[in-house]
XYZ file of C-alpha atoms in Angstrom:
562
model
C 25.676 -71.712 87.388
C 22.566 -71.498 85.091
C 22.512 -71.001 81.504
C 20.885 -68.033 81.190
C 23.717 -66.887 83.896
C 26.627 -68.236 81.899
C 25.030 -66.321 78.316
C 24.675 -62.978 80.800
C 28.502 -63.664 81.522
C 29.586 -64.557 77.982
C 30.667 -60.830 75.723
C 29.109 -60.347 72.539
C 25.854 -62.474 73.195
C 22.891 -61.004 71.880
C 20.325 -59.605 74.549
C 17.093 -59.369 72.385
C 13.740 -60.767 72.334
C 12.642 -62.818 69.116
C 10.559 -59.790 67.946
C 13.479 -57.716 68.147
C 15.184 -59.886 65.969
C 12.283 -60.172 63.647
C 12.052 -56.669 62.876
C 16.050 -55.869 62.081
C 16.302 -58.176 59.989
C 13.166 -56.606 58.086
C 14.924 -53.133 58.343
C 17.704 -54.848 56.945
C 15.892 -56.314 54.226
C 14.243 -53.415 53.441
C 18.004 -51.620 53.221
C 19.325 -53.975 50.716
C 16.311 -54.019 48.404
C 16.795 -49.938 48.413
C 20.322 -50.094 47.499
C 19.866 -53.199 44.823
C 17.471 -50.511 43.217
C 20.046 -48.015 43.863
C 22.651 -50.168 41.856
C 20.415 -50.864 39.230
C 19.360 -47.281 38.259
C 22.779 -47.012 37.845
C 23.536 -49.454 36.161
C 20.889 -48.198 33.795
C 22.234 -44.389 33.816
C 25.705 -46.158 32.718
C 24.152 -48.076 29.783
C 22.308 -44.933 28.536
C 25.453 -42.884 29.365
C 27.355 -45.818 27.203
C 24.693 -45.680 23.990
C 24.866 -41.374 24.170
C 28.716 -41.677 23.819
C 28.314 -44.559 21.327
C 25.942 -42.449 19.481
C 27.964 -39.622 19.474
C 31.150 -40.986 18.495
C 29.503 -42.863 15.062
C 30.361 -41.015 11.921
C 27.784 -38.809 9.926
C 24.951 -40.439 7.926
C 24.346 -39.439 4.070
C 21.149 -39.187 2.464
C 20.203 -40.346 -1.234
C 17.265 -40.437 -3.424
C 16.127 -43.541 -4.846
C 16.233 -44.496 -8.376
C 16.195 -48.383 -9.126
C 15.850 -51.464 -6.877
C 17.008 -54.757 -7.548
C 16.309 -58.125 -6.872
C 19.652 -58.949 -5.294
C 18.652 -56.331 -2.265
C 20.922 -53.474 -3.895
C 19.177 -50.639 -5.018
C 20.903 -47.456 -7.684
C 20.759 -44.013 -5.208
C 21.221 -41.056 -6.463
C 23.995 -39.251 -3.710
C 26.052 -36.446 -3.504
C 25.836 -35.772 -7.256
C 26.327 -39.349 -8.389
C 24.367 -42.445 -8.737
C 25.696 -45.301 -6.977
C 24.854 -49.010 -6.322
C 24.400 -49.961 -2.449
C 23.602 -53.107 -0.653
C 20.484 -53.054 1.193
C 20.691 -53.547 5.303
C 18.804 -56.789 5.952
C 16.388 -54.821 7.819
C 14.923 -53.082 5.258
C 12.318 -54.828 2.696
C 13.328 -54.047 -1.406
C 9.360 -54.422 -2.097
C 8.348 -51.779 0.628
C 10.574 -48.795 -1.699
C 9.473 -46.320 -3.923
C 11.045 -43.976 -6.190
C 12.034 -41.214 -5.414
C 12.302 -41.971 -1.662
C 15.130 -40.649 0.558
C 17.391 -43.096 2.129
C 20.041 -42.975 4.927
C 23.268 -44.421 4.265
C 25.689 -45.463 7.041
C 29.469 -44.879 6.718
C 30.054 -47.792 4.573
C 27.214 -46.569 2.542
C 24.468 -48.977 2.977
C 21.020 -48.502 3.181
C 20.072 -48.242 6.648
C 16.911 -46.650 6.720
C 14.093 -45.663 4.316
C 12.509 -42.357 4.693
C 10.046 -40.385 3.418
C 9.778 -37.850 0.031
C 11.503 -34.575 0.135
C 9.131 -32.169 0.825
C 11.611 -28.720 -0.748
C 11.952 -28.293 -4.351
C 11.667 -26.431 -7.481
C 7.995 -25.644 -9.423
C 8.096 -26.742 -12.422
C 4.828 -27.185 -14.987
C 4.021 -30.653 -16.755
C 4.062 -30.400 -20.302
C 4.000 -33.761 -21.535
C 4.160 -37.704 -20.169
C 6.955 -40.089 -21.701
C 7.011 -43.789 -22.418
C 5.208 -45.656 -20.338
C 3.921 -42.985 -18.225
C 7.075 -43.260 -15.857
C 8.996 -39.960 -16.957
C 7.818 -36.671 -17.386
C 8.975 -33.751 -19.669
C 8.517 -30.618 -17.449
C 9.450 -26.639 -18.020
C 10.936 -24.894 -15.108
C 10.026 -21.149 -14.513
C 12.946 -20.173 -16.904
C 11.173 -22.019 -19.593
C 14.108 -24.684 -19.077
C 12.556 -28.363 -20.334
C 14.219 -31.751 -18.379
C 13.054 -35.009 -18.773
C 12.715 -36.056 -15.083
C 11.346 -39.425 -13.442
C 8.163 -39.571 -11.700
C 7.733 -40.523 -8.224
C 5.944 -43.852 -7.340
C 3.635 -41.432 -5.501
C 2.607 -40.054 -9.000
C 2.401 -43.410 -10.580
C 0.509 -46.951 -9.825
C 0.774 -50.156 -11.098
C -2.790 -51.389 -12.714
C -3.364 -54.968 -14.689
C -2.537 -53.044 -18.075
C 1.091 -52.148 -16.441
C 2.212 -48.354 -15.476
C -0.419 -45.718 -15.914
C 0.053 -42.224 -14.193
C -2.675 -41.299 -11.459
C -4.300 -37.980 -12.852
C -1.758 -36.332 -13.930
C -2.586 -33.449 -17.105
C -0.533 -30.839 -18.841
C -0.538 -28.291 -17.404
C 0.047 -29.970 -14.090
C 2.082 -28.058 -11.328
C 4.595 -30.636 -9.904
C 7.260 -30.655 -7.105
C 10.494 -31.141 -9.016
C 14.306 -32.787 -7.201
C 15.933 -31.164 -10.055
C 19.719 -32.180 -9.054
C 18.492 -36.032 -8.438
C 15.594 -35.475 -11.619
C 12.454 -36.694 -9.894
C 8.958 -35.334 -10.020
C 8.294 -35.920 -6.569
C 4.532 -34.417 -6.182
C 1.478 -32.379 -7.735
C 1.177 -29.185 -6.551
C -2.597 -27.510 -6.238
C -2.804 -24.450 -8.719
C -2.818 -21.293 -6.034
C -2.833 -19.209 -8.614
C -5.852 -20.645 -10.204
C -7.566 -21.091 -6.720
C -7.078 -17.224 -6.089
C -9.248 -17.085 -8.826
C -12.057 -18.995 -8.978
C -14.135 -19.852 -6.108
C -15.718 -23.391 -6.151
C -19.035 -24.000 -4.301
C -22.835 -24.873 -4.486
C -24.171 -20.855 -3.793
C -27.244 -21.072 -1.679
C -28.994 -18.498 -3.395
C -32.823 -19.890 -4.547
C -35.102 -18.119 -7.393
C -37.104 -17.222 -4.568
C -34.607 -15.056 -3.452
C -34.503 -12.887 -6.299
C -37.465 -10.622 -7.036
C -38.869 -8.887 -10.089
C -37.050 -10.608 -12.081
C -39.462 -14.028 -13.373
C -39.389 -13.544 -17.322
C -35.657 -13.640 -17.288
C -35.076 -16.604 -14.535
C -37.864 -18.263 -16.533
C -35.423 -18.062 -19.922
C -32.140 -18.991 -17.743
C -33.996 -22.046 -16.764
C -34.891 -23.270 -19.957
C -31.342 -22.334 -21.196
C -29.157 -23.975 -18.738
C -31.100 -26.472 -16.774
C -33.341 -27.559 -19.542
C -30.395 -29.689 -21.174
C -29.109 -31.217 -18.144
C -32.239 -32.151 -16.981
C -33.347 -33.500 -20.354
C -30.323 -34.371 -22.158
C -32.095 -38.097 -24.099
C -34.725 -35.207 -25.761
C -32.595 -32.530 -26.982
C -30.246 -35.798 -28.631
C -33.650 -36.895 -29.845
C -34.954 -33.492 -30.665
C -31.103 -33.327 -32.160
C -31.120 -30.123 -30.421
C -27.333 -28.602 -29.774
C -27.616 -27.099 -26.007
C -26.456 -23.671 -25.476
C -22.697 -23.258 -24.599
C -23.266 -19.826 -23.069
C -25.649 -17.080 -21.595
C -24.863 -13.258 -21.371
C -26.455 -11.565 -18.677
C -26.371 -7.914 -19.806
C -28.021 -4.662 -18.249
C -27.389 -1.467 -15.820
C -25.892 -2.553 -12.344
C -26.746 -3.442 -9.185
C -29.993 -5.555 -10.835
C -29.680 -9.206 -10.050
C -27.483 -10.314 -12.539
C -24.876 -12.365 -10.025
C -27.909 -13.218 -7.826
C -29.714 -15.100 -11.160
C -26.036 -16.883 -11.993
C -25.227 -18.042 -8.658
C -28.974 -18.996 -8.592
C -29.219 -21.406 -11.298
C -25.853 -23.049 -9.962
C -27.999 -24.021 -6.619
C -30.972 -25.120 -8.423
C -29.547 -27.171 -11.408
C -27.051 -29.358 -8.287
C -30.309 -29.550 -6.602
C -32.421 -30.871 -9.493
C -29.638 -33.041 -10.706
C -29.547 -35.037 -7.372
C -33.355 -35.128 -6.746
C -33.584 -37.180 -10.737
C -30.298 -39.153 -9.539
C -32.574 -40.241 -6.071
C -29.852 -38.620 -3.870
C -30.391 -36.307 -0.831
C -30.917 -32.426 -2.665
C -29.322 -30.910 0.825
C -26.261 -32.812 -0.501
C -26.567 -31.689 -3.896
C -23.179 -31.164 -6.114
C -22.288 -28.633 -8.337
C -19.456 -25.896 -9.546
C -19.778 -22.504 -9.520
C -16.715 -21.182 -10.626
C -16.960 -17.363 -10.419
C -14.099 -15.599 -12.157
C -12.625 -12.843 -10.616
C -12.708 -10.932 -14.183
C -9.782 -7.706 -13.537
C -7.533 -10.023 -11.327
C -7.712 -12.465 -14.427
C -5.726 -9.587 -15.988
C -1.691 -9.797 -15.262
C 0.690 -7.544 -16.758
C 3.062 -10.651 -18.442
C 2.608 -11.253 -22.010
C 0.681 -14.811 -22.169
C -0.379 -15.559 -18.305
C -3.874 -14.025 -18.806
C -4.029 -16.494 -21.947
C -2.424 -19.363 -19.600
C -5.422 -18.652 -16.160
C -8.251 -18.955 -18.952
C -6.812 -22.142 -19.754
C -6.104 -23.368 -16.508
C -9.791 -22.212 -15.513
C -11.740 -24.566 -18.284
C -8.958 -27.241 -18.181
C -10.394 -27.100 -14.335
C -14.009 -27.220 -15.301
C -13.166 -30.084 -17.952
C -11.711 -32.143 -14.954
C -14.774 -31.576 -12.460
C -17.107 -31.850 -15.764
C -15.517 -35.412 -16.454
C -17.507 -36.598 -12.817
C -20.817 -35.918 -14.607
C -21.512 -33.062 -12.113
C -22.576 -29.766 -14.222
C -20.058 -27.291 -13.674
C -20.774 -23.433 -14.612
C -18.039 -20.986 -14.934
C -19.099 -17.501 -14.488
C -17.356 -14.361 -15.722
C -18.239 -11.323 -14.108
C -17.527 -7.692 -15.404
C -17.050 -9.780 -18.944
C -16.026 -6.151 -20.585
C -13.276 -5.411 -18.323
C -11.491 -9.053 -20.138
C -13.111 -9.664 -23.516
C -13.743 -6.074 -24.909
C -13.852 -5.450 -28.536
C -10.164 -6.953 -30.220
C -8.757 -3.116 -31.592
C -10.302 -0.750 -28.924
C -7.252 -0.897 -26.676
C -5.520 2.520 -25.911
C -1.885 1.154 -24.939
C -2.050 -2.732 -24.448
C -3.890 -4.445 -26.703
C -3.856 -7.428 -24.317
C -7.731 -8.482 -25.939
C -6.404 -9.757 -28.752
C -4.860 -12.502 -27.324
C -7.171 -13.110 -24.388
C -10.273 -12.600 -26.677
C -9.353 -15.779 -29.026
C -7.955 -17.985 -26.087
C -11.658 -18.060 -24.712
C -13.081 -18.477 -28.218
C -10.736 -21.659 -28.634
C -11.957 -22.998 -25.074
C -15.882 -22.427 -25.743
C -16.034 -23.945 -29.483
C -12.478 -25.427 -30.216
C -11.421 -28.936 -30.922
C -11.959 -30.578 -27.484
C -15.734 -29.814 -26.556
C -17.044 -28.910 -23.423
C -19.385 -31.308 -22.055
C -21.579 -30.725 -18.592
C -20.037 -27.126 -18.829
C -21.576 -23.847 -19.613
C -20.623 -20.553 -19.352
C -22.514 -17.427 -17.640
C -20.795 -14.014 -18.653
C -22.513 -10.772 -16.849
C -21.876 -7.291 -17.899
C -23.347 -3.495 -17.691
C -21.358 -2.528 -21.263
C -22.227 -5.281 -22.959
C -21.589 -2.914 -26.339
C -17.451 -3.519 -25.232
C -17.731 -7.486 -25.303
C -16.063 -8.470 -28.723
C -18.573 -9.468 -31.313
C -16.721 -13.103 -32.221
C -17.745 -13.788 -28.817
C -21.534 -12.987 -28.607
C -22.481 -14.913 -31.534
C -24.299 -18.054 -31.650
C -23.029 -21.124 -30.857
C -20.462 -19.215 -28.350
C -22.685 -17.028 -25.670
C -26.070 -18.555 -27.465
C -28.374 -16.992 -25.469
C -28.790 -13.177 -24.213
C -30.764 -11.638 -21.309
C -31.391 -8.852 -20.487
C -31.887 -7.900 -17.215
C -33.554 -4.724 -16.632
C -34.284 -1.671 -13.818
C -37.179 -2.978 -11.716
C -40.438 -1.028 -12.562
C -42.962 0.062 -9.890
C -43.814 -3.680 -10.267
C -41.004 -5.485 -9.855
C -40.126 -3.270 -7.008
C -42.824 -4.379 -4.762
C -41.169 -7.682 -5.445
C -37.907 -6.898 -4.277
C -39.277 -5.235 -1.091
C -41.263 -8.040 -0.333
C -37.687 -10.370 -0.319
C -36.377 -7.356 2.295
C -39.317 -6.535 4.348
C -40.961 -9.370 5.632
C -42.792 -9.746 9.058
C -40.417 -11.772 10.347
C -38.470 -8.373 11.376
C -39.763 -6.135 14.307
C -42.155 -3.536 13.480
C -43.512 -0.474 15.582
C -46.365 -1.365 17.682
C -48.124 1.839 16.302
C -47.870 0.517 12.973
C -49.259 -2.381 12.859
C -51.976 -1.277 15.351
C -53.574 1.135 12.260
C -54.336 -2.336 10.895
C -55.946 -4.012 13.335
C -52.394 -5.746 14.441
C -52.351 -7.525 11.445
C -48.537 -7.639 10.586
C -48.539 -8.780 7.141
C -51.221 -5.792 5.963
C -48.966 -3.616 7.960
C -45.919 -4.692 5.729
C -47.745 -4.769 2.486
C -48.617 -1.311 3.369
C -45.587 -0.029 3.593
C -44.680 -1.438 0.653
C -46.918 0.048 -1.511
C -46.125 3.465 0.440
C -42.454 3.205 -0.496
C -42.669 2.309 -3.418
C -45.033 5.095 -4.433
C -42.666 7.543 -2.974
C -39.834 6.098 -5.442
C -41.573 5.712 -8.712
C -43.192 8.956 -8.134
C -43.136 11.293 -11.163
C -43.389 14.668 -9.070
C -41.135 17.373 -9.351
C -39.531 16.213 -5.846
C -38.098 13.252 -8.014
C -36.815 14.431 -10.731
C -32.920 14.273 -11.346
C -31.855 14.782 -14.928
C -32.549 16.977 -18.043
C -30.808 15.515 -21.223
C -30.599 17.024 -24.551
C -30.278 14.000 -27.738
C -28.052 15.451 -30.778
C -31.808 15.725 -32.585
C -32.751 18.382 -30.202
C -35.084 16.465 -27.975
C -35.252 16.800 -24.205
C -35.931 14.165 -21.945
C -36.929 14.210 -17.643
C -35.342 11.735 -16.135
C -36.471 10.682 -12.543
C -34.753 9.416 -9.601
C -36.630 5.508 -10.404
C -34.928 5.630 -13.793
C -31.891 5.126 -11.825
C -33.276 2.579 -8.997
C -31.809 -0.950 -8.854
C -32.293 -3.830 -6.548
C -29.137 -3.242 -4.827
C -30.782 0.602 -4.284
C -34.038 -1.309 -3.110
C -31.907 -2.989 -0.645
C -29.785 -0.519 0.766
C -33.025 1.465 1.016
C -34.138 -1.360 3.389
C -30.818 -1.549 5.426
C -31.384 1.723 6.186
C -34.539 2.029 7.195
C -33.692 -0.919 10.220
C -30.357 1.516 11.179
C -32.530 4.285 11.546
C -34.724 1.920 13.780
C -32.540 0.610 15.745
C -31.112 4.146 16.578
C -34.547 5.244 17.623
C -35.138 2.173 20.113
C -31.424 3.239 21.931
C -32.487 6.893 21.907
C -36.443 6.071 22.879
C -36.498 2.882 24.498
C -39.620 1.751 21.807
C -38.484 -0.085 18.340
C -39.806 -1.589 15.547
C -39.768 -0.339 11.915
C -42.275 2.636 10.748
C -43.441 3.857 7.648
C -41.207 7.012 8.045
C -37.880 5.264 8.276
C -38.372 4.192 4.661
C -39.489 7.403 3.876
C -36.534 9.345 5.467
C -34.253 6.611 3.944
C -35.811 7.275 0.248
C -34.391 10.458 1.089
C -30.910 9.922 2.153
C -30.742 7.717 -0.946
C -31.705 10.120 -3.222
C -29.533 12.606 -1.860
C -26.239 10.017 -2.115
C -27.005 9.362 -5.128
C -27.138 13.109 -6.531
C -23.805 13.103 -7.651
C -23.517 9.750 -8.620
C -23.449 10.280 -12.554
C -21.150 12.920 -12.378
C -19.793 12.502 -15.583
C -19.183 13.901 -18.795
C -19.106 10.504 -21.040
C -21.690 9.424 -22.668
C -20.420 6.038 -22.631
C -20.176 6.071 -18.833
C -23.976 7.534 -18.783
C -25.532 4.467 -20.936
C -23.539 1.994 -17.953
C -25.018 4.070 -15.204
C -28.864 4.257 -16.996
C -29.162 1.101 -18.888
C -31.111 3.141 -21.794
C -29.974 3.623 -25.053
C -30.633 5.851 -28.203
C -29.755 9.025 -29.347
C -26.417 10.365 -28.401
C -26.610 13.049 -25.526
C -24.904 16.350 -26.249
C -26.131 18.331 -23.094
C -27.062 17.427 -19.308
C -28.898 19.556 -16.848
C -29.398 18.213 -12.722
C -32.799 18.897 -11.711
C -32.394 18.518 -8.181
C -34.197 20.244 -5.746
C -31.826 23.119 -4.031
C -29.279 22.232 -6.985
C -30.687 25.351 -9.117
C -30.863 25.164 -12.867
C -27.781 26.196 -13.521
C -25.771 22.746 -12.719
C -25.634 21.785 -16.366
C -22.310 19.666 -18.048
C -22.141 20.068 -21.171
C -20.435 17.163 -23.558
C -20.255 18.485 -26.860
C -16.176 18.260 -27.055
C -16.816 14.519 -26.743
C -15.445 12.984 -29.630
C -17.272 9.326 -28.746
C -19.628 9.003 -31.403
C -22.598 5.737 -31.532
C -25.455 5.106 -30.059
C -25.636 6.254 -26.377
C -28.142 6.230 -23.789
């Protein structure tokens, strides 16, 4: 008997070939490897399973507020109502702390972790710095003063020792009162909501008909921040303020915002700096919202406002605060009906323009339409130095202002500019002069107003007694709507001589009823003219009749008028 017969005979011999063999024991392979894995995920799920009940069964962590560290690693913490001295987890570096930091404390209460600052707290206002500069005496919004401790985020370390990091009175800060820590500085909001800082990008060029008065803005404002070495060698005091004063809607806020944009621009062109990154403020005042109905917190936003322009003054950038509608806040102390709030408000801005501390690199821009209303104490010199008037546009100036609006630049009517030889620019100039002779026209068409003076005289007034830039404009504006309507009804656009006419029109006719008033006060704001008082009015416009006349003779305003 062979071998192979004997292994045939033999039970439980394996019958394969060696590549059968070869690949079950790489299935098997393969099988364990899977299930190792298998074991070791689970192993892993365990441990994880093991840390989340760990976790969960390890008792509640406190929180404190740091107050002192030590150099034997324990550190005082202000928790649960009580200061306390902890040990410091050997973890956690003593140098690396800061006041006023929150801390987590284990069971035992140690210092396990260091946090950040609390972020929740109380407002409270910085009246005055303490010591060293370390503590703080603040006044909560019930007027309630605490001596608290200041954050190291408030305060840094320099060679001469502690010195606080731009902190004023006046300051708003974010106060832990129960653990007594100034823990931030709060931006004013309510200051912000008032003023709005930028570099306007208005240019003179902009503004039209107005030279002589942007020539005497220049040399009040930008001449002594330009110049500065002559006026101290000239020993020439610089003007602290300008009054812009005249009827509305003539350029007033446009010449303001104007020299803001051109003094940051001149400034960085004699510093060698890039003018398109030029620096300035422009704080413009939102005058009525300035108002607030508490006793003292209109007195409290002025001083906010220049303690404001002090700090952005301090960088050596000029800073001009501008006070719009200047009668609606500083109007004569005594000519209040109920209130009286001027009397106050009027000698808080006096104290900020020529008080003990000075205003350098600032100057202040008031504008107004009644500037008979601003008190007196605040229009003389050395306060609001210089005064401007800024007047209607004449027939002049108009063509000025037209030529900022109407340039070739916008489409005109093909039919237009073909009646001069397709040159554009004689087409616009033409148009100009068309308009403008419709306006300023003394016909019949254009006259608006009879008035009768106490003396008996009796005065015409026209339609371009009344005009304004802003009229000029709107004039404009609607001469492209009424273009623009006519290329969707006609398919053909482009501006035309008519559309200024027919907007002339619709002006006119808007502004009918516009002074429809019996005060005489309200009709030297509307006209900008003034002289004898006006005891009788008579509309002269066309399809009016003669007999829309208002008389004023129960008025018991007395003064010069119109």
């Amino acid at each position: 008997m062979t071998s192979s017969e004997r292994s045939t005979d033999r039970p439980g011999v394996i019958r394969a070939t060696p590549a059968e063999l070869a690949e079950r024991i790489e299935q098997l392979t393969a099988r364990n490897e899977k299930l190792l894995t298998t074991l070791k995920e689970a192993r892993q799920q365990m441990l994880l399973l093991q840390e989340e009940v760990d976790r969960l069964g390890q008792p509640p962590s406190g929180y404190g507020v740091l107050v002192r560290t030590y150099d034997d690693d324990t550190v005082d913490v202000f928790t649960s109502g009580r200061k306390m001295r902890l040990n410091l987890s050997p973890n956690i570096d003593a140098d690396q702390l800061e006041r006023g930091q929150i801390l987590r404390l284990n069971e035992a209460l140690n210092v396990v972790e260091a946090l950040g600052y609390e972020g929740v707290g109380e407002i409270g206002t910085l009246r005055e710095l303490l010591g060293d500069g370390s503590r703080a005496l603040v006044v909560g919004h019930t007027d309630e003063e605490r001596v608290v401790h200041l954050a190291t985020a408030l305060v840094h370390t320099g060679d001469g020792g502690s010195a606080t990091r731009k902190l004023r009175p006046g300051d708003s800060l974010l106060v832990d009162t129960k653990a007594g820590f100034a823990l931030e500085r709060i931006p004013k909001a309510e200051v912000e909501d008032l003023v709005l800082e930028e570099v306007p990008d208005v240019d003179y060029e902009d503004i039209g008909g107005l030279r002589r008065q942007i020539e005497q803005i220049r040399d009040a404002v930008e001449l002594p921040f330009l110049h500065g070495d002559l006026f101290r060698e000239y020993d020439l005091r610089p003007p602290k303020g300008v009054l812009l004063y005249g009827p509305p809607g003539c350029g007033k806020t446009l010449i303001a915002k104007a020299v803001a944009n051109s003094l940051a621009r001149k400034i960085a062109e004699s510093r060698g700096e890039d003018a398109r990154e030029a620096k300035s403020y422009f704080l413009n005042i939102k005058g009525p919202e300035l108002l607030n109905k508490f006793v003292g917190e209109t007195e409290r936003h002025i001083r906010l406002i220049f303690q404001r322009a002090r700090e952005k003054a301090s960088e050596g950038t000029p800073v001009i605060v501008f006070f719009d509608e200047m009668d609606s806040i500083f109007r004569t102390r005594g000519s209040g009906v109920s209130s009286d709030v001027e009397t106050t408000v009027v000698p808080q801005l006096l104290s900020e323009i020529d008080g003990v501390e000075g205003l350098e690199n600032v100057i202040v821009i008031g504008a107004s339409n009644r500037e008979d209303m601003i008190d007196p104490a605040i229009l003389r010199p050395g306060r609001l130095d210089v005064k401007i008037k800024i007047e209607r546009p004449d027939a002049e100036s108009a063509v000025d202002i037209f030529s900022k609006y109407l340039t070739t630049d916008l489409p005109l009517h093909p039919d237009d500019v073909a009646e001069f030889g397709g040159d554009a620019q004689a087409c616009v100039d033409a148009m100009i002069e068309r308009v403008v002779e419709r306006m300023y026209d003394e016909s019949d068409d254009n006259r608006f107003l009879e008035v009768t003076y106490a003396n008996g005289d009796k005065e015409v007034m026209y339609f371009k007694d009344f005009n304004s830039g802003a009229m000029i404009q709107n004039v404009v504006d609607r001469a492209k709507k009424f273009a623009i309507k006519e290329q969707l009804d006609s398919g053909r656009g482009g501006l035309r001589i008519g559309h200024f006419l027919d907007s002339i029109l619709d002006e006119f006719a808007e502004n009918e009823d516009l002074p429809n008033t019996t005060n005489p006060d309200d009709w030297a704001r509307i006209s900008g003219k003034k002289g004898e008082r006006i005891v009788y009015i008579r509309t002269l416009v066309t399809g009016k009749g003669n007999g829309a006349a208002r008389s004023i003779d129960t008025e018991s305003n007395t003064g010069q008028y119109l």
